[in-house]
Amino acid sequence: MKIYKADFITSGVNPEHYPEPMLPEVALAGRSNVGKSSFINKLVQRKALARTSSKPGKTQTLNFFNINDEVMFVDVPGYGYAKVSKTEREAWGKMMEKYFTQREILKGVVQLVDIRHDPSADDVTMYDFLKYYDLPVIVVATKLDKIKKSQRDKHIAAIKRKLQFDGQDTLIPFSSETGEGVDAAWEAIYRLL
Ligand code: GTP
Ligand code: MG
């Protein structure tokens, strides 16, 4: 995959702030700190296009990135970050619901989960929500470099079980440290477009 363009377009919270629909969109959803921004950077071979941080809650708005004039990646704020007020959580829910239900150009969602742990209740809620709205999901199991090779199958099976994984969806083990899973992720994204 040759990346000749990876441009930040704009940030927005409400539909009036979204960019004009111009490219098929793929959104990145997942718990805070799971590695959404790192995933984008790894796929587009840029170190800091999407801002990453070891502190959860770095991404606060929907951030739109034009990749190769072919696909718009939409980095979204993570969920499940404990130090968030009820008001903030509700605002986040409204922002996500509007985007996922109203954005016609949205082709599918990459939902990231941490391969080391069973999906959280929030992960399951997000997956159910996406399925309810008939959005194709690519589940990317991040931080693959942090588990032993011999443990991979066990962790993948646990994730599928907990999510009640839909056989139509794709699951990709991934590491933004080693780049493992990059090609499989691009292939799955292309199939959505
Ligand atoms: P929010 O914007 O807060 O929702 O977080 P995010 O999901 O965008 O996570 P981000 O990409 O900022 O990554 C969080 C932390 O995890 C950073 O310290 C990353 O370096 C680290 N990280 C992300 N992916 C991987 C991975 O595949 N392997 C390892 N070892 N670390 C990772
Ligand atoms: Mg982020």
Coordinates of N, CA and C and ligand atoms in Angstrom, one line a residue:
M1 N 0.9 -1.2 0.0 CA 0.0 0.0 0.0 C 0.9 1.2 0.0
K2 N 0.9 2.0 -1.1 CA 1.7 3.2 -1.1 C 0.8 4.4 -0.7
I3 N 1.3 5.1 0.3 CA 0.6 6.2 0.8 C 1.2 7.5 0.3
Y4 N 0.6 8.2 -0.6 CA 1.1 9.4 -1.1 C 0.4 10.6 -0.5
K5 N -0.7 10.4 0.2 CA -1.4 11.5 0.8 C -2.0 11.0 2.1
A6 N -1.8 11.8 3.2 CA -2.4 11.5 4.5 C -2.6 12.8 5.1
D7 N -3.7 13.5 4.9 CA -3.9 14.9 5.3 C -5.0 15.0 6.4
F8 N -4.8 15.7 7.4 CA -5.8 16.0 8.4 C -6.7 17.0 7.7
I9 N -8.0 16.7 7.7 CA -9.0 17.6 7.1 C -9.6 18.6 8.1
T10 N -10.3 18.0 9.1 CA -10.9 18.9 10.1 C -11.4 18.1 11.3
S11 N -11.8 18.8 12.3 CA -12.3 18.1 13.5 C -13.8 18.6 13.6
G12 N -14.6 17.7 14.2 CA -16.0 18.2 14.4 C -16.7 17.4 15.5
V13 N -17.7 17.9 16.1 CA -18.5 17.2 17.1 C -19.9 16.9 16.5
N14 N -20.5 17.9 15.9 CA -21.8 17.8 15.3 C -21.8 17.8 13.8
P15 N -22.9 17.2 13.2 CA -22.9 17.1 11.7 C -22.6 18.4 11.0
E16 N -23.0 19.5 11.5 CA -22.7 20.8 10.7 C -21.2 21.0 10.6
H17 N -20.4 20.3 11.5 CA -18.9 20.5 11.4 C -18.2 19.4 10.7
Y18 N -19.0 18.4 10.2 CA -18.3 17.4 9.4 C -17.9 18.0 8.1
P19 N -16.9 17.4 7.5 CA -16.5 18.0 6.1 C -17.6 17.5 5.1
E20 N -17.7 18.3 4.0 CA -18.6 17.8 2.9 C -18.3 16.4 2.6
P21 N -19.3 15.5 2.4 CA -18.9 14.1 2.0 C -18.1 14.1 0.7
M22 N -17.0 13.6 0.8 CA -16.1 13.5 -0.4 C -15.5 12.2 -0.7
L23 N -15.4 11.4 0.3 CA -14.8 10.1 0.2 C -15.5 9.1 1.1
P24 N -15.5 7.8 0.8 CA -16.0 6.8 1.7 C -15.3 6.9 3.0
E25 N -16.1 6.8 4.1 CA -15.4 7.0 5.4 C -15.4 5.6 6.2
V26 N -14.3 5.5 7.0 CA -14.1 4.4 7.8 C -13.8 4.9 9.2
A27 N -14.6 4.6 10.2 CA -14.3 5.2 11.6 C -13.6 4.2 12.4
L28 N -12.9 4.7 13.4 CA -12.1 3.9 14.3 C -12.7 4.0 15.7
A29 N -13.2 2.9 16.2 CA -13.9 3.0 17.5 C -13.1 2.1 18.5
G30 N -13.2 2.5 19.8 CA -12.5 1.6 20.8 C -12.3 2.4 22.1
R31 N -12.0 1.6 23.1 CA -11.8 2.1 24.4 C -10.6 3.1 24.3
S32 N -10.7 4.0 25.2 CA -9.6 5.0 25.3 C -8.3 4.3 25.6
N33 N -7.2 4.7 24.8 CA -5.9 4.1 25.0 C -5.7 2.7 24.4
V34 N -6.7 2.3 23.6 CA -6.5 0.9 23.0 C -5.6 1.0 21.8
G35 N -5.4 2.2 21.2 CA -4.5 2.3 20.1 C -5.1 2.7 18.8
K36 N -6.2 3.5 18.8 CA -6.8 3.9 17.6 C -5.9 4.8 16.8
S37 N -5.4 5.8 17.5 CA -4.6 6.8 16.8 C -3.3 6.1 16.3
S38 N -2.7 5.2 17.1 CA -1.5 4.5 16.7 C -1.8 3.6 15.4
F39 N -3.0 3.1 15.4 CA -3.4 2.2 14.2 C -3.4 3.1 13.0
I40 N -4.0 4.2 13.0 CA -4.1 5.1 11.9 C -2.6 5.5 11.4
N41 N -1.8 5.9 12.4 CA -0.5 6.3 12.0 C 0.3 5.1 11.4
K42 N 0.1 3.9 11.9 CA 0.9 2.8 11.3 C 0.4 2.5 9.9
L43 N -0.9 2.5 9.7 CA -1.5 2.2 8.4 C -1.0 3.2 7.3
V44 N -0.9 4.5 7.8 CA -0.5 5.5 6.8 C 1.0 5.9 6.8
Q45 N 1.7 5.1 7.6 CA 3.2 5.3 7.7 C 3.6 6.7 8.1
R46 N 2.8 7.3 9.0 CA 3.2 8.6 9.5 C 3.3 8.5 11.0
K47 N 4.3 9.1 11.6 CA 4.6 8.9 13.0 C 3.5 9.6 13.9
A48 N 3.1 10.8 13.5 CA 2.2 11.5 14.4 C 1.1 12.3 13.6
L49 N 0.5 11.6 12.6 CA -0.6 12.3 12.0 C -1.8 12.4 13.0
A50 N -2.2 11.2 13.5 CA -3.2 11.2 14.6 C -2.4 11.3 15.9
R51 N -2.8 12.2 16.8 CA -2.1 12.4 18.0 C -2.3 11.2 19.0
T52 N -1.2 10.7 19.5 CA -1.3 9.5 20.4 C -0.8 10.0 21.8
S53 N -1.1 9.2 22.8 CA -0.7 9.6 24.1 C -0.8 8.4 25.0
S54 N 0.1 8.3 26.0 CA -0.1 7.2 27.0 C -1.2 7.6 28.0
K55 N -1.6 8.9 28.0 CA -2.7 9.3 28.8 C -4.0 9.1 28.1
P56 N -4.9 8.4 28.7 CA -6.2 8.2 27.9 C -7.0 9.5 27.7
G57 N -7.8 9.5 26.7 CA -8.6 10.7 26.4 C -7.9 11.8 25.5
K58 N -6.9 11.4 24.8 CA -6.2 12.3 24.0 C -7.1 12.9 22.9
T59 N -7.8 12.0 22.2 CA -8.7 12.4 21.1 C -10.1 12.8 21.7
Q60 N -10.5 14.0 21.4 CA -11.8 14.5 22.0 C -12.9 14.8 21.0
T61 N -12.5 14.9 19.7 CA -13.5 15.2 18.7 C -13.4 14.2 17.6
L62 N -14.3 14.2 16.6 CA -14.2 13.4 15.4 C -13.1 14.0 14.6
N63 N -12.1 13.3 14.2 CA -11.0 13.9 13.4 C -10.9 13.2 12.1
F64 N -11.0 14.0 11.0 CA -11.1 13.4 9.6 C -9.8 13.5 8.9
F65 N -9.4 12.4 8.3 CA -8.1 12.3 7.6 C -8.3 11.7 6.2
N66 N -7.9 12.5 5.2 CA -8.0 12.0 3.8 C -6.8 11.2 3.5
I67 N -7.0 9.9 3.2 CA -5.9 9.1 2.8 C -5.9 8.8 1.3
N68 N -4.9 9.3 0.6 CA -4.8 9.0 -0.8 C -6.0 9.4 -1.7
D69 N -6.8 10.3 -1.2 CA -8.0 10.7 -1.9 C -8.9 9.4 -2.2
E70 N -8.7 8.4 -1.3 CA -9.4 7.1 -1.5 C -10.4 6.8 -0.4
V71 N -9.9 7.2 0.8 CA -10.7 6.8 2.0 C -10.5 7.9 3.1
M72 N -11.6 8.2 3.8 CA -11.5 9.2 4.9 C -11.5 8.3 6.2
F73 N -10.4 8.4 6.9 CA -10.3 7.8 8.3 C -10.9 8.8 9.3
V74 N -11.8 8.3 10.1 CA -12.3 9.2 11.1 C -12.0 8.6 12.5
D75 N -11.0 9.3 13.1 CA -10.6 9.0 14.5 C -11.6 9.5 15.5
V76 N -12.0 8.7 16.4 CA -13.1 9.1 17.3 C -12.6 9.0 18.7
P77 N -13.1 9.8 19.7 CA -12.6 9.7 21.0 C -13.0 8.3 21.6
G78 N -12.1 7.9 22.4 CA -12.3 6.5 23.1 C -13.4 6.6 24.1
Y79 N -13.9 5.4 24.5 CA -14.9 5.3 25.5 C -14.3 4.6 26.7
G80 N -15.0 4.5 27.8 CA -14.6 3.7 28.9 C -13.5 4.3 29.8
Y81 N -13.3 5.6 29.6 CA -12.2 6.2 30.4 C -12.9 6.7 31.7
A82 N -12.4 6.2 32.8 CA -13.0 6.3 34.1 C -13.2 7.8 34.5
K83 N -12.2 8.6 34.3 CA -12.2 10.0 34.8 C -13.0 10.9 33.9
V84 N -14.2 10.5 33.6 CA -15.1 11.3 32.7 C -16.4 11.5 33.4
S85 N -16.9 12.7 33.4 CA -18.2 13.0 34.2 C -19.3 12.4 33.4
K86 N -20.5 12.3 34.1 CA -21.7 11.7 33.4 C -22.1 12.6 32.2
T87 N -22.0 13.9 32.4 CA -22.3 14.9 31.4 C -21.5 14.6 30.1
E88 N -20.1 14.5 30.4 CA -19.2 14.2 29.3 C -19.5 12.9 28.5
R89 N -19.9 11.9 29.4 CA -20.2 10.6 28.8 C -21.4 10.7 27.9
E90 N -22.4 11.4 28.4 CA -23.6 11.6 27.6 C -23.4 12.4 26.3
A91 N -22.5 13.4 26.4 CA -22.2 14.2 25.2 C -21.5 13.3 24.2
W92 N -20.6 12.5 24.7 CA -19.9 11.5 23.8 C -20.9 10.6 23.1
G93 N -21.8 10.1 23.9 CA -22.8 9.1 23.3 C -23.6 9.8 22.2
K94 N -24.0 11.0 22.4 CA -24.8 11.8 21.4 C -24.0 12.0 20.2
M95 N -22.7 12.4 20.4 CA -21.8 12.6 19.2 C -21.7 11.4 18.4
M96 N -21.4 10.3 19.0 CA -21.2 9.0 18.3 C -22.5 8.5 17.6
E97 N -23.6 8.6 18.3 CA -24.8 8.1 17.8 C -25.2 8.9 16.5
K98 N -25.0 10.3 16.6 CA -25.3 11.1 15.4 C -24.4 10.7 14.2
Y99 N -23.1 10.5 14.5 CA -22.2 10.2 13.4 C -22.5 8.8 12.8
F100 N -22.7 7.8 13.7 CA -22.9 6.5 13.2 C -24.3 6.3 12.5
T101 N -25.3 7.1 12.9 CA -26.6 6.9 12.3 C -26.9 7.8 11.2
Q102 N -26.2 9.0 11.1 CA -26.6 10.0 10.1 C -25.6 10.1 9.0
R103 N -24.4 9.5 9.1 CA -23.4 9.8 8.1 C -23.5 8.7 7.0
E104 N -24.2 9.1 5.9 CA -24.5 8.1 4.9 C -23.2 7.5 4.2
I105 N -22.2 8.3 4.2 CA -21.0 8.0 3.5 C -20.1 7.0 4.3
L106 N -20.5 6.7 5.6 CA -19.8 5.8 6.4 C -20.0 4.4 5.9
K107 N -18.9 3.7 5.6 CA -18.9 2.4 5.0 C -18.7 1.3 6.0
G108 N -18.1 1.6 7.1 CA -17.9 0.6 8.2 C -17.0 1.1 9.3
V109 N -16.8 0.3 10.3 CA -16.1 0.7 11.5 C -15.0 -0.3 11.8
V110 N -13.9 0.3 12.1 CA -12.8 -0.6 12.7 C -13.0 -0.5 14.2
Q111 N -13.3 -1.5 14.8 CA -13.4 -1.5 16.3 C -12.2 -2.2 16.9
L112 N -11.5 -1.4 17.7 CA -10.2 -1.9 18.3 C -10.5 -2.4 19.7
V113 N -9.9 -3.6 19.9 CA -9.9 -4.1 21.3 C -8.5 -4.6 21.6
D114 N -8.2 -4.6 22.9 CA -6.9 -5.0 23.4 C -6.8 -6.5 23.4
I115 N -5.9 -7.1 22.6 CA -5.8 -8.6 22.5 C -5.5 -9.2 23.9
R116 N -5.0 -8.5 24.8 CA -4.6 -9.1 26.1 C -5.8 -9.4 27.0
H117 N -6.9 -8.7 26.8 CA -8.0 -8.8 27.7 C -9.3 -9.2 27.1
D118 N -10.2 -9.8 27.8 CA -11.6 -10.0 27.3 C -12.2 -8.6 27.0
P119 N -13.0 -8.5 26.0 CA -13.6 -7.2 25.7 C -14.4 -6.8 26.9
S120 N -14.4 -5.5 27.2 CA -15.1 -4.9 28.3 C -16.6 -4.8 28.0
A121 N -17.4 -4.5 29.0 CA -18.9 -4.3 28.8 C -19.1 -3.2 27.8
D122 N -18.3 -2.2 27.8 CA -18.4 -1.1 26.9 C -18.0 -1.5 25.4
D123 N -17.0 -2.4 25.3 CA -16.7 -3.0 24.0 C -17.9 -3.8 23.4
V124 N -18.5 -4.5 24.3 CA -19.6 -5.4 23.9 C -20.8 -4.5 23.4
T125 N -21.1 -3.4 24.2 CA -22.1 -2.5 23.9 C -21.8 -1.8 22.5
M126 N -20.6 -1.4 22.3 CA -20.3 -0.7 21.1 C -20.5 -1.7 19.9
Y127 N -20.0 -2.9 20.0 CA -20.1 -3.9 19.0 C -21.6 -4.2 18.7
D128 N -22.4 -4.3 19.7 CA -23.9 -4.6 19.6 C -24.5 -3.4 18.8
F129 N -24.1 -2.2 19.2 CA -24.7 -1.0 18.6 C -24.4 -0.9 17.1
L130 N -23.1 -1.2 16.8 CA -22.7 -1.2 15.3 C -23.5 -2.3 14.6
K131 N -23.7 -3.4 15.2 CA -24.4 -4.5 14.5 C -25.9 -4.1 14.4
Y132 N -26.4 -3.5 15.4 CA -27.8 -3.1 15.4 C -28.1 -2.1 14.2
Y133 N -27.1 -1.3 13.9 CA -27.2 -0.3 12.8 C -26.7 -0.9 11.5
D134 N -26.4 -2.2 11.5 CA -26.0 -2.9 10.3 C -24.7 -2.4 9.7
L135 N -23.8 -1.9 10.5 CA -22.6 -1.4 10.0 C -21.6 -2.6 10.0
P136 N -20.9 -2.8 8.9 CA -19.8 -3.8 8.9 C -18.7 -3.4 9.8
V137 N -18.2 -4.4 10.5 CA -17.2 -4.1 11.5 C -15.9 -4.9 11.2
I138 N -14.8 -4.3 11.3 CA -13.5 -5.0 11.3 C -13.0 -4.9 12.8
V139 N -12.9 -6.0 13.4 CA -12.4 -6.0 14.8 C -10.9 -6.1 14.7
V140 N -10.2 -5.1 15.2 CA -8.7 -5.2 15.2 C -8.3 -5.4 16.7
A141 N -7.6 -6.5 16.9 CA -7.1 -6.8 18.2 C -5.7 -6.3 18.4
T142 N -5.5 -5.2 19.1 CA -4.2 -4.4 19.2 C -3.3 -5.0 20.2
K143 N -2.1 -4.5 20.2 CA -1.0 -4.8 21.2 C -0.6 -6.2 21.1
L144 N -0.7 -6.8 19.9 CA -0.3 -8.2 19.7 C 1.1 -8.5 20.1
D145 N 2.0 -7.5 20.1 CA 3.4 -7.7 20.5 C 3.5 -7.9 22.0
K146 N 2.4 -7.7 22.7 CA 2.5 -7.8 24.2 C 2.1 -9.2 24.7
I147 N 1.7 -10.1 23.8 CA 1.4 -11.5 24.2 C 2.3 -12.5 23.5
K148 N 2.5 -13.6 24.1 CA 3.3 -14.7 23.5 C 2.6 -15.3 22.3
K149 N 3.4 -15.7 21.3 CA 2.7 -16.3 20.1 C 1.8 -17.5 20.4
S150 N 2.3 -18.3 21.4 CA 1.5 -19.5 21.8 C 0.2 -19.1 22.4
Q151 N 0.0 -17.9 22.8 CA -1.2 -17.4 23.5 C -2.3 -16.8 22.5
R152 N -1.8 -16.6 21.3 CA -2.7 -15.8 20.4 C -4.0 -16.4 20.2
D153 N -4.1 -17.7 19.8 CA -5.3 -18.3 19.4 C -6.3 -18.3 20.6
K154 N -5.8 -18.5 21.8 CA -6.7 -18.5 23.0 C -7.3 -17.1 23.2
H155 N -6.5 -16.1 23.0 CA -7.0 -14.7 23.2 C -8.0 -14.3 22.1
I156 N -7.7 -14.7 20.9 CA -8.6 -14.4 19.8 C -10.0 -15.1 20.0
A157 N -9.9 -16.4 20.4 CA -11.2 -17.1 20.6 C -12.0 -16.5 21.8
A158 N -11.3 -16.0 22.8 CA -12.0 -15.3 23.9 C -12.7 -14.0 23.5
I159 N -12.0 -13.3 22.6 CA -12.6 -12.0 22.1 C -13.9 -12.4 21.3
K160 N -13.8 -13.3 20.4 CA -14.9 -13.7 19.6 C -16.1 -14.2 20.4
R161 N -15.8 -14.9 21.4 CA -16.8 -15.5 22.3 C -17.5 -14.3 23.0
K162 N -16.7 -13.5 23.6 CA -17.3 -12.4 24.4 C -18.2 -11.4 23.6
L163 N -17.7 -11.2 22.3 CA -18.5 -10.2 21.5 C -19.6 -10.9 20.8
Q164 N -19.7 -12.2 20.9 CA -20.7 -13.0 20.0 C -20.5 -12.6 18.6
F165 N -19.2 -12.8 18.2 CA -18.7 -12.3 16.9 C -19.5 -12.8 15.7
D166 N -19.9 -11.9 14.9 CA -20.6 -12.2 13.6 C -19.6 -12.7 12.6
G167 N -19.9 -13.9 12.1 CA -19.0 -14.6 11.1 C -18.8 -13.7 9.9
Q168 N -19.7 -12.8 9.6 CA -19.5 -11.9 8.4 C -18.4 -10.9 8.6
D169 N -18.1 -10.6 9.9 CA -17.1 -9.6 10.2 C -15.7 -10.2 10.1
T170 N -14.7 -9.3 10.1 CA -13.3 -9.8 10.1 C -12.6 -9.5 11.4
L171 N -11.7 -10.3 11.9 CA -10.9 -10.0 13.1 C -9.5 -10.1 12.7
I172 N -8.7 -9.0 13.0 CA -7.3 -8.9 12.6 C -6.4 -8.7 13.8
P173 N -5.6 -9.6 14.2 CA -4.6 -9.3 15.2 C -3.6 -8.3 14.7
F174 N -3.2 -7.4 15.5 CA -2.5 -6.2 15.0 C -1.5 -5.7 16.1
S175 N -0.4 -5.2 15.6 CA 0.5 -4.4 16.5 C 1.1 -3.2 15.8
S176 N 0.9 -2.1 16.4 CA 1.5 -0.8 15.8 C 2.9 -0.7 16.2
E177 N 3.4 -1.6 17.0 CA 4.9 -1.7 17.3 C 5.6 -2.4 16.1
T178 N 5.1 -3.6 15.8 CA 5.8 -4.4 14.8 C 5.3 -4.3 13.4
G179 N 4.1 -3.7 13.3 CA 3.4 -3.6 11.9 C 2.7 -4.9 11.5
E180 N 2.7 -5.9 12.4 CA 2.0 -7.1 12.0 C 0.5 -6.8 11.9
G181 N -0.1 -7.3 10.8 CA -1.6 -7.0 10.6 C -1.9 -5.8 9.7
V182 N -0.8 -5.1 9.3 CA -1.1 -3.9 8.5 C -1.7 -4.2 7.2
D183 N -1.1 -5.2 6.5 CA -1.6 -5.6 5.2 C -3.0 -6.2 5.2
A184 N -3.2 -7.0 6.2 CA -4.6 -7.6 6.4 C -5.6 -6.5 6.7
A185 N -5.2 -5.5 7.5 CA -6.1 -4.4 7.8 C -6.5 -3.6 6.5
W186 N -5.5 -3.3 5.7 CA -5.8 -2.6 4.5 C -6.7 -3.4 3.6
E187 N -6.4 -4.7 3.5 CA -7.3 -5.5 2.6 C -8.8 -5.5 3.1
A188 N -8.9 -5.6 4.4 CA -10.3 -5.6 5.0 C -10.9 -4.2 4.8
I189 N -10.2 -3.2 4.9 CA -10.7 -1.8 4.7 C -11.1 -1.6 3.2
Y190 N -10.3 -2.1 2.3 CA -10.7 -2.0 0.9 C -11.9 -2.7 0.6
R191 N -12.1 -3.9 1.3 CA -13.4 -4.6 1.0 C -14.6 -3.8 1.5
L192 N -14.5 -2.9 2.4 CA -15.6 -2.1 2.8 C -16.0 -1.0 1.8
L193 N -15.0 -0.5 1.0 CA -15.2 0.7 0.3 C -16.1 0.5 -1.0
Ligands
GTP1 P1 -7.5 7.9 22.9 O1 -7.3 8.9 21.8 O2 -7.2 8.3 24.3 O3 -8.9 7.3 22.8 O4 -6.5 6.6 22.7 P2 -6.1 5.8 21.4 O5 -7.0 4.6 21.3 O6 -6.0 6.7 20.2 O7 -4.7 5.2 21.8 P3 -3.2 5.7 21.3 O8 -3.0 5.3 19.8 O9 -3.0 7.1 21.7 O10 -2.3 4.6 22.1 C1 -2.3 4.6 23.5 C2 -1.0 4.0 24.0 O11 -0.8 2.6 23.7 C3 0.3 4.7 23.5 O12 1.2 4.8 24.5 C4 0.7 3.8 22.3 O13 2.1 3.9 22.1 C5 0.4 2.4 22.9 N1 0.1 1.4 21.8 C6 -0.9 1.6 20.9 N2 -0.9 0.5 20.1 C7 0.1 -0.4 20.5 C8 0.6 -1.7 20.1 O14 0.1 -2.3 19.1 N3 1.6 -2.2 20.9 C9 2.1 -1.6 21.9 N4 3.1 -2.2 22.6 N5 1.7 -0.3 22.4 C10 0.7 0.3 21.7
MG2 MG -6.6 8.7 20.0

